[in-house]
XYZ file of N, CA, C and O in Angstrom:
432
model
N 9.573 175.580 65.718
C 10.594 174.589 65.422
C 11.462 175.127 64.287
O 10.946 175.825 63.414
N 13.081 174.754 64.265
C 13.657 175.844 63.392
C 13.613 175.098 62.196
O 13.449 173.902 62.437
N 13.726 175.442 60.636
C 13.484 174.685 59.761
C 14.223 174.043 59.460
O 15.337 174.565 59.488
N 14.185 172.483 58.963
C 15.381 171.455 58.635
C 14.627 170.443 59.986
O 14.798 169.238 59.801
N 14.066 170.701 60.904
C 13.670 169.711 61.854
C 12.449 169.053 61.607
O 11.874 169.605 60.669
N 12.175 168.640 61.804
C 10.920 167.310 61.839
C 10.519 166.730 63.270
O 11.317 166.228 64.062
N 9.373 166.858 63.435
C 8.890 166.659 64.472
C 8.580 165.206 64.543
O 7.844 164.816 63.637
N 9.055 164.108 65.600
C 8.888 162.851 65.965
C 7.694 162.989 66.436
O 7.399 163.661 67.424
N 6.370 161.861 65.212
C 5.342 161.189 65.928
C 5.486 160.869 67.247
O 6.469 160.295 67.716
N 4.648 161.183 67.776
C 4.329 160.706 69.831
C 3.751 159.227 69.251
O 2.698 158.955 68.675
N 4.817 158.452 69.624
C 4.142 156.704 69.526
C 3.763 156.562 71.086
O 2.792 155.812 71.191
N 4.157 156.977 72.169
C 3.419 155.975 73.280
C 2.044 156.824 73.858
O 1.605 156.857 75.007
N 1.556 157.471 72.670
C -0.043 158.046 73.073
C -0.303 158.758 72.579
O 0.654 159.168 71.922
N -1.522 159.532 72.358
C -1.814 160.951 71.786
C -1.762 162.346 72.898
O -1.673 163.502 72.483
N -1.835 161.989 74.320
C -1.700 162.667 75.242
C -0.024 162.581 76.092
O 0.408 163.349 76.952
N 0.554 161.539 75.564
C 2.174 161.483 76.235
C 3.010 162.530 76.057
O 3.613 162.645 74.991
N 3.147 163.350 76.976
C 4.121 163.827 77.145
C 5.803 163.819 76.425
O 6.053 162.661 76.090
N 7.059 164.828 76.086
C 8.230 164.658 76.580
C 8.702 163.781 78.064
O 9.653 162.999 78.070
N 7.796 164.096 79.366
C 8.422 162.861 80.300
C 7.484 162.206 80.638
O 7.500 161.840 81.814
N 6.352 161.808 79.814
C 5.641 160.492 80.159
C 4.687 161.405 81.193
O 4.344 160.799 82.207
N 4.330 162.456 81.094
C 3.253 163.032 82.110
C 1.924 163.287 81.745
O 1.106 163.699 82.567
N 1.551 162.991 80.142
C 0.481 163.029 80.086
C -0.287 164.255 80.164
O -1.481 164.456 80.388
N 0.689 165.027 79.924
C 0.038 166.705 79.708
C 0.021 166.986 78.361
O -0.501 168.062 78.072
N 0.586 166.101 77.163
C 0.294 166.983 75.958
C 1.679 167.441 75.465
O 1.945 167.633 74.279
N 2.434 167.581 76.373
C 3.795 168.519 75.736
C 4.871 167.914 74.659
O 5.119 166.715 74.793
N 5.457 168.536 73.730
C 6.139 167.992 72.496
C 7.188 166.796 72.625
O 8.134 166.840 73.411
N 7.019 166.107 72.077
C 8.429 165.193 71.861
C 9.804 165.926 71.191
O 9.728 166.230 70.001
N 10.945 166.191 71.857
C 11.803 167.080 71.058
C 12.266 166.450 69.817
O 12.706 165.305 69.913
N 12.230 167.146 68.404
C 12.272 166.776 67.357
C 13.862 166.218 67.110
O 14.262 165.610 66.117
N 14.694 166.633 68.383
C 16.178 165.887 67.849
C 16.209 165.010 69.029
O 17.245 165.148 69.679
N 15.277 164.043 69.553
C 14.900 163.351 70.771
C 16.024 162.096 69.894
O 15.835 161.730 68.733
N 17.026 161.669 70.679
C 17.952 160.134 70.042
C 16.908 159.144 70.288
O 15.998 159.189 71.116
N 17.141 158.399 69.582
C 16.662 156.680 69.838
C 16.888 155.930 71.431
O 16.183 155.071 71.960
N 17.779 156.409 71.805
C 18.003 155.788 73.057
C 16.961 157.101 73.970
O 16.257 156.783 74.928
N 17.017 157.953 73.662
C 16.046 158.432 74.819
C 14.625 158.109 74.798
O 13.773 157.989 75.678
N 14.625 158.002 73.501
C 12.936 157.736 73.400
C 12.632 156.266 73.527
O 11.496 155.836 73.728
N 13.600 155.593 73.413
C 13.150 153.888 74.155
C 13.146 154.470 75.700
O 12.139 154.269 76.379
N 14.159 155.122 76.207
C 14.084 155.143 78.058
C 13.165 156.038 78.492
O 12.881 156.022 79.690
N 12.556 156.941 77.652
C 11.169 157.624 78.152
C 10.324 157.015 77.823
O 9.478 157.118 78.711
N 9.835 156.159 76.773
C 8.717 155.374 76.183
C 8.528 154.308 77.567
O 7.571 154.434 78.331
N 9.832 153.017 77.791
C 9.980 152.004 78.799
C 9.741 153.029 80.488
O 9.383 152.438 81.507
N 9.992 154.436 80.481
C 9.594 154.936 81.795
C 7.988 155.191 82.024
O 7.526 155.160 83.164
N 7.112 155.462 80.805
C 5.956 155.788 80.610
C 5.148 154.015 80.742
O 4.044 153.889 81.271
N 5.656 153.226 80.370
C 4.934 152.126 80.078
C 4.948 151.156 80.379
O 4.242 150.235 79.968
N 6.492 151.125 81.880
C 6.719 150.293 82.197
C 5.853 150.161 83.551
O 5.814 149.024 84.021
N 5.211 151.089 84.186
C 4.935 151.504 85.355
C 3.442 150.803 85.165
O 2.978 150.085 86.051
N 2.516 151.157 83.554
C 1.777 150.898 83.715
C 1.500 149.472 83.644
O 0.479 148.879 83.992
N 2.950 148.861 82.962
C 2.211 147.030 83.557
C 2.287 147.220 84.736
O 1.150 147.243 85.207
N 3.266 147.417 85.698
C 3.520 146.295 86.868
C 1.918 147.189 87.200
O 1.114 146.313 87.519
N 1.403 148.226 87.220
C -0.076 148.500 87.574
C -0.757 147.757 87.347
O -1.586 147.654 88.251
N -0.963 146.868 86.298
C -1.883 146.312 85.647
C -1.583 144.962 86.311
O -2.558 144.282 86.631
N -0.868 144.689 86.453
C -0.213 143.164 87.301
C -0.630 143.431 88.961
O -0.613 142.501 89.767
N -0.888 144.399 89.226
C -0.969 144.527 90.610
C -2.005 144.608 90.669
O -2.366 144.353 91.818
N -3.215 144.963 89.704
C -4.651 145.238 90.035
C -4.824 143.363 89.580
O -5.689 142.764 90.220
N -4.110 142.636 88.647
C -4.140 141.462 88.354
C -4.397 140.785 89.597
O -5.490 140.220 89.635
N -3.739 140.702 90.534
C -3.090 140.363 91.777
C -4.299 140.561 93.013
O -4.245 139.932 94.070
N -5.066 141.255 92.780
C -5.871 141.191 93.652
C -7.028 139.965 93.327
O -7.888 139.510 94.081
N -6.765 139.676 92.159
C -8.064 138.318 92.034
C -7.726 137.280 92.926
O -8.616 136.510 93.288
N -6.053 137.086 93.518
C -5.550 136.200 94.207
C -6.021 136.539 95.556
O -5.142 137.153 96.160
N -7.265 136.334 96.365
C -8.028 137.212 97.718
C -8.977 135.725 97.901
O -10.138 135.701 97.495
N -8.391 134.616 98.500
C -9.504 133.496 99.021
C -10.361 134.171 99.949
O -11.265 134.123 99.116
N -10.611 134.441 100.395
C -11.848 135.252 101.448
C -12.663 136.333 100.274
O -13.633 137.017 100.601
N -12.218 136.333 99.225
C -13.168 137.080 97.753
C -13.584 135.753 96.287
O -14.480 135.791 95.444
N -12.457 134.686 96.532
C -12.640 134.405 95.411
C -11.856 132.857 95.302
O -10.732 132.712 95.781
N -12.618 131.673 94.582
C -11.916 130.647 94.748
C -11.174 130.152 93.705
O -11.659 130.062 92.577
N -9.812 129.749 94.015
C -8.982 128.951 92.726
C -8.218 127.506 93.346
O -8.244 127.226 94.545
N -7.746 126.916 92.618
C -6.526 126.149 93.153
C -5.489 126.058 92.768
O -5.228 126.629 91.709
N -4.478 125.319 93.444
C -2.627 126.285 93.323
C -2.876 125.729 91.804
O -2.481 126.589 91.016
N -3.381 124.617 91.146
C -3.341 124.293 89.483
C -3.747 125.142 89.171
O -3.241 125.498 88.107
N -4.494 125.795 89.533
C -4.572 127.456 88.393
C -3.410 128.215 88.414
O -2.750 128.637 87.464
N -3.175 128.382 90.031
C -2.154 129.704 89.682
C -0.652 129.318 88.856
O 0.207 129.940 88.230
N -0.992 127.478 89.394
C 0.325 127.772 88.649
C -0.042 127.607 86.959
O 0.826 128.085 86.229
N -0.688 127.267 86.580
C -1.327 127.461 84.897
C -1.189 128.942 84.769
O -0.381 129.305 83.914
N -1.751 129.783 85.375
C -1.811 130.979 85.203
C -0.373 131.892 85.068
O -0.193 132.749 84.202
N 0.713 131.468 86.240
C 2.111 132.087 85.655
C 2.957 131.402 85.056
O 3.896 131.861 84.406
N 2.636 129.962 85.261
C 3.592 129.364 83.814
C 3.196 130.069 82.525
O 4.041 130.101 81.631
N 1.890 130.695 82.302
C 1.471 131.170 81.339
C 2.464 132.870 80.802
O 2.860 133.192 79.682
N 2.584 133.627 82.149
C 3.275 135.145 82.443
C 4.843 134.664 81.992
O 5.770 135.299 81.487
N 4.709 133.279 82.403
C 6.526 132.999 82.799
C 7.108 132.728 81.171
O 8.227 133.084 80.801
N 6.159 132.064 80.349
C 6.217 131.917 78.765
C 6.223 133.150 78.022
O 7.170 133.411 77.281
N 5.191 133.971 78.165
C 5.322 135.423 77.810
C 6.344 136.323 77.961
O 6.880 137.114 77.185
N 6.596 135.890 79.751
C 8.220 136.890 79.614
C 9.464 136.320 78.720
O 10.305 136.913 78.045
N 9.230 134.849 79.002
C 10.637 134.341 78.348
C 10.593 135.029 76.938
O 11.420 135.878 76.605
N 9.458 134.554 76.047
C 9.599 134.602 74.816
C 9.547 136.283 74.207
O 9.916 136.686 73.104
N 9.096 136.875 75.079
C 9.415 138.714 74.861
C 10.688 138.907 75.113
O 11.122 139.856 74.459
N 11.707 138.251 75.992
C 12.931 138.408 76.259
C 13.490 138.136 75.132
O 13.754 139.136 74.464
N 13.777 137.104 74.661
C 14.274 136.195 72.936
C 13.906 137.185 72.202
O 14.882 137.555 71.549
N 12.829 137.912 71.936
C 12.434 138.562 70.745
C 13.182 139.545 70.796
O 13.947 139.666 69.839
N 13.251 140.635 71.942
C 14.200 141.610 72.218
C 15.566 141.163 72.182
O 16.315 141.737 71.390
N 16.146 139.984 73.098
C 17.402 139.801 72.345
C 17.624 139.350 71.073
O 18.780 139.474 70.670
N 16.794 138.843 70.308
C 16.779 138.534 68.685
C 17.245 139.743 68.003
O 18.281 139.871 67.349
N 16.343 140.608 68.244
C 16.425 142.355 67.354
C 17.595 142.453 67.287
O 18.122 142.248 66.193
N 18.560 142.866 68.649
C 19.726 143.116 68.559
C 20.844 142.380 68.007
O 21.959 142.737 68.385
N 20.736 141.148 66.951
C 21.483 140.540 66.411
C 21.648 141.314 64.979
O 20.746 142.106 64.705
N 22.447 141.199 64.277
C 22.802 141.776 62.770
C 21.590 141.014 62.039
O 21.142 139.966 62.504
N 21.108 141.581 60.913
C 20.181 140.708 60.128
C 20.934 139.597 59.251
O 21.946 139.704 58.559
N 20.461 138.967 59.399
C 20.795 137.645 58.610
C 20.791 137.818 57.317
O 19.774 138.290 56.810
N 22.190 137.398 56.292
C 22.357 137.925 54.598
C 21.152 136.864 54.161
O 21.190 135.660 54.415
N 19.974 137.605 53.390
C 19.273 137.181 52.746
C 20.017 136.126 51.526
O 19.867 134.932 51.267
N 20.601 136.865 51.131
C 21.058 136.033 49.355
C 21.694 134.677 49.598
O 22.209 134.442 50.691
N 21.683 133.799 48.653
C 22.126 132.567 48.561
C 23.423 132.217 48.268
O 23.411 131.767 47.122
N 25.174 132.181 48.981
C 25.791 132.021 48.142
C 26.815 131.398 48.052
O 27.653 131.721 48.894
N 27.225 130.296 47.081
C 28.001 128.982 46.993
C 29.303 128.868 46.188
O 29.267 129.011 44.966
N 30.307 128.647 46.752
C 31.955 129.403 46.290
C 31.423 127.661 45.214
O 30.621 126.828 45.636
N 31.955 127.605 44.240
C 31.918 126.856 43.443
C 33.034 126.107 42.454
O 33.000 125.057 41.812
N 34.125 127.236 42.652
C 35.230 127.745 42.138
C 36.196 126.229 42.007
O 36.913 125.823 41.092
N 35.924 125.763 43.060
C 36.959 124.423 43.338
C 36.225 122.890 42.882
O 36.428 121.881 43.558
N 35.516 122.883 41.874
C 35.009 121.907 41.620
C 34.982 122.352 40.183
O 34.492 121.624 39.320
């Protein structure tokens, strides 16, 4: 690596890849912010809907009994989670809010 660079911590694993392959290979040290959200969301997005799909097999009446009041308890539950992960992500992207307190006074 040439000197003046800094190597970006691997946040989505100790084995993640540059493309999410799980071989080990470097994160490039001048990797932008926008790539490393769209390789991080390519690495991690795959593994929910996996995890939702192995979810999905508990739904098998000839394996297993529920009633529609569960399922629907169960994704009103997914359906709250997505909403409120949505809000949080669109929250971030707002400007931060001016901490300080401050009151024009001038006219009184």
């Amino acid at each position: 690596m040439p000197e003046g660079q800094v190597q970006q911590p691997n946040e989505g694993g100790a084995n993640e890849g540059a493309a999410g392959d799980g071989k080990g290979s470097r994160v490039p040290a001048n990797e932008s912010k926008a790539d490393k959200f769209r390789r991080l969301l390519n690495d991690r997005g795959p593994k929910v809907t996996e995890r939702f799909a192995m979810l999905m097999q508990i739904f098998e009446p000839k394996n297993y009994e529920y009633t529609a009041e569960q399922v629907e308890k169960i994704f009103d539950r997914f359906e709250e989670i997505l909403k409120n992960g949505r809000a949080e992500a669109l929250a971030k992207l707002e400007p931060a809010k001016e901490k300080s307190f401050n009151v024009d006074l001038s006219d009184i």
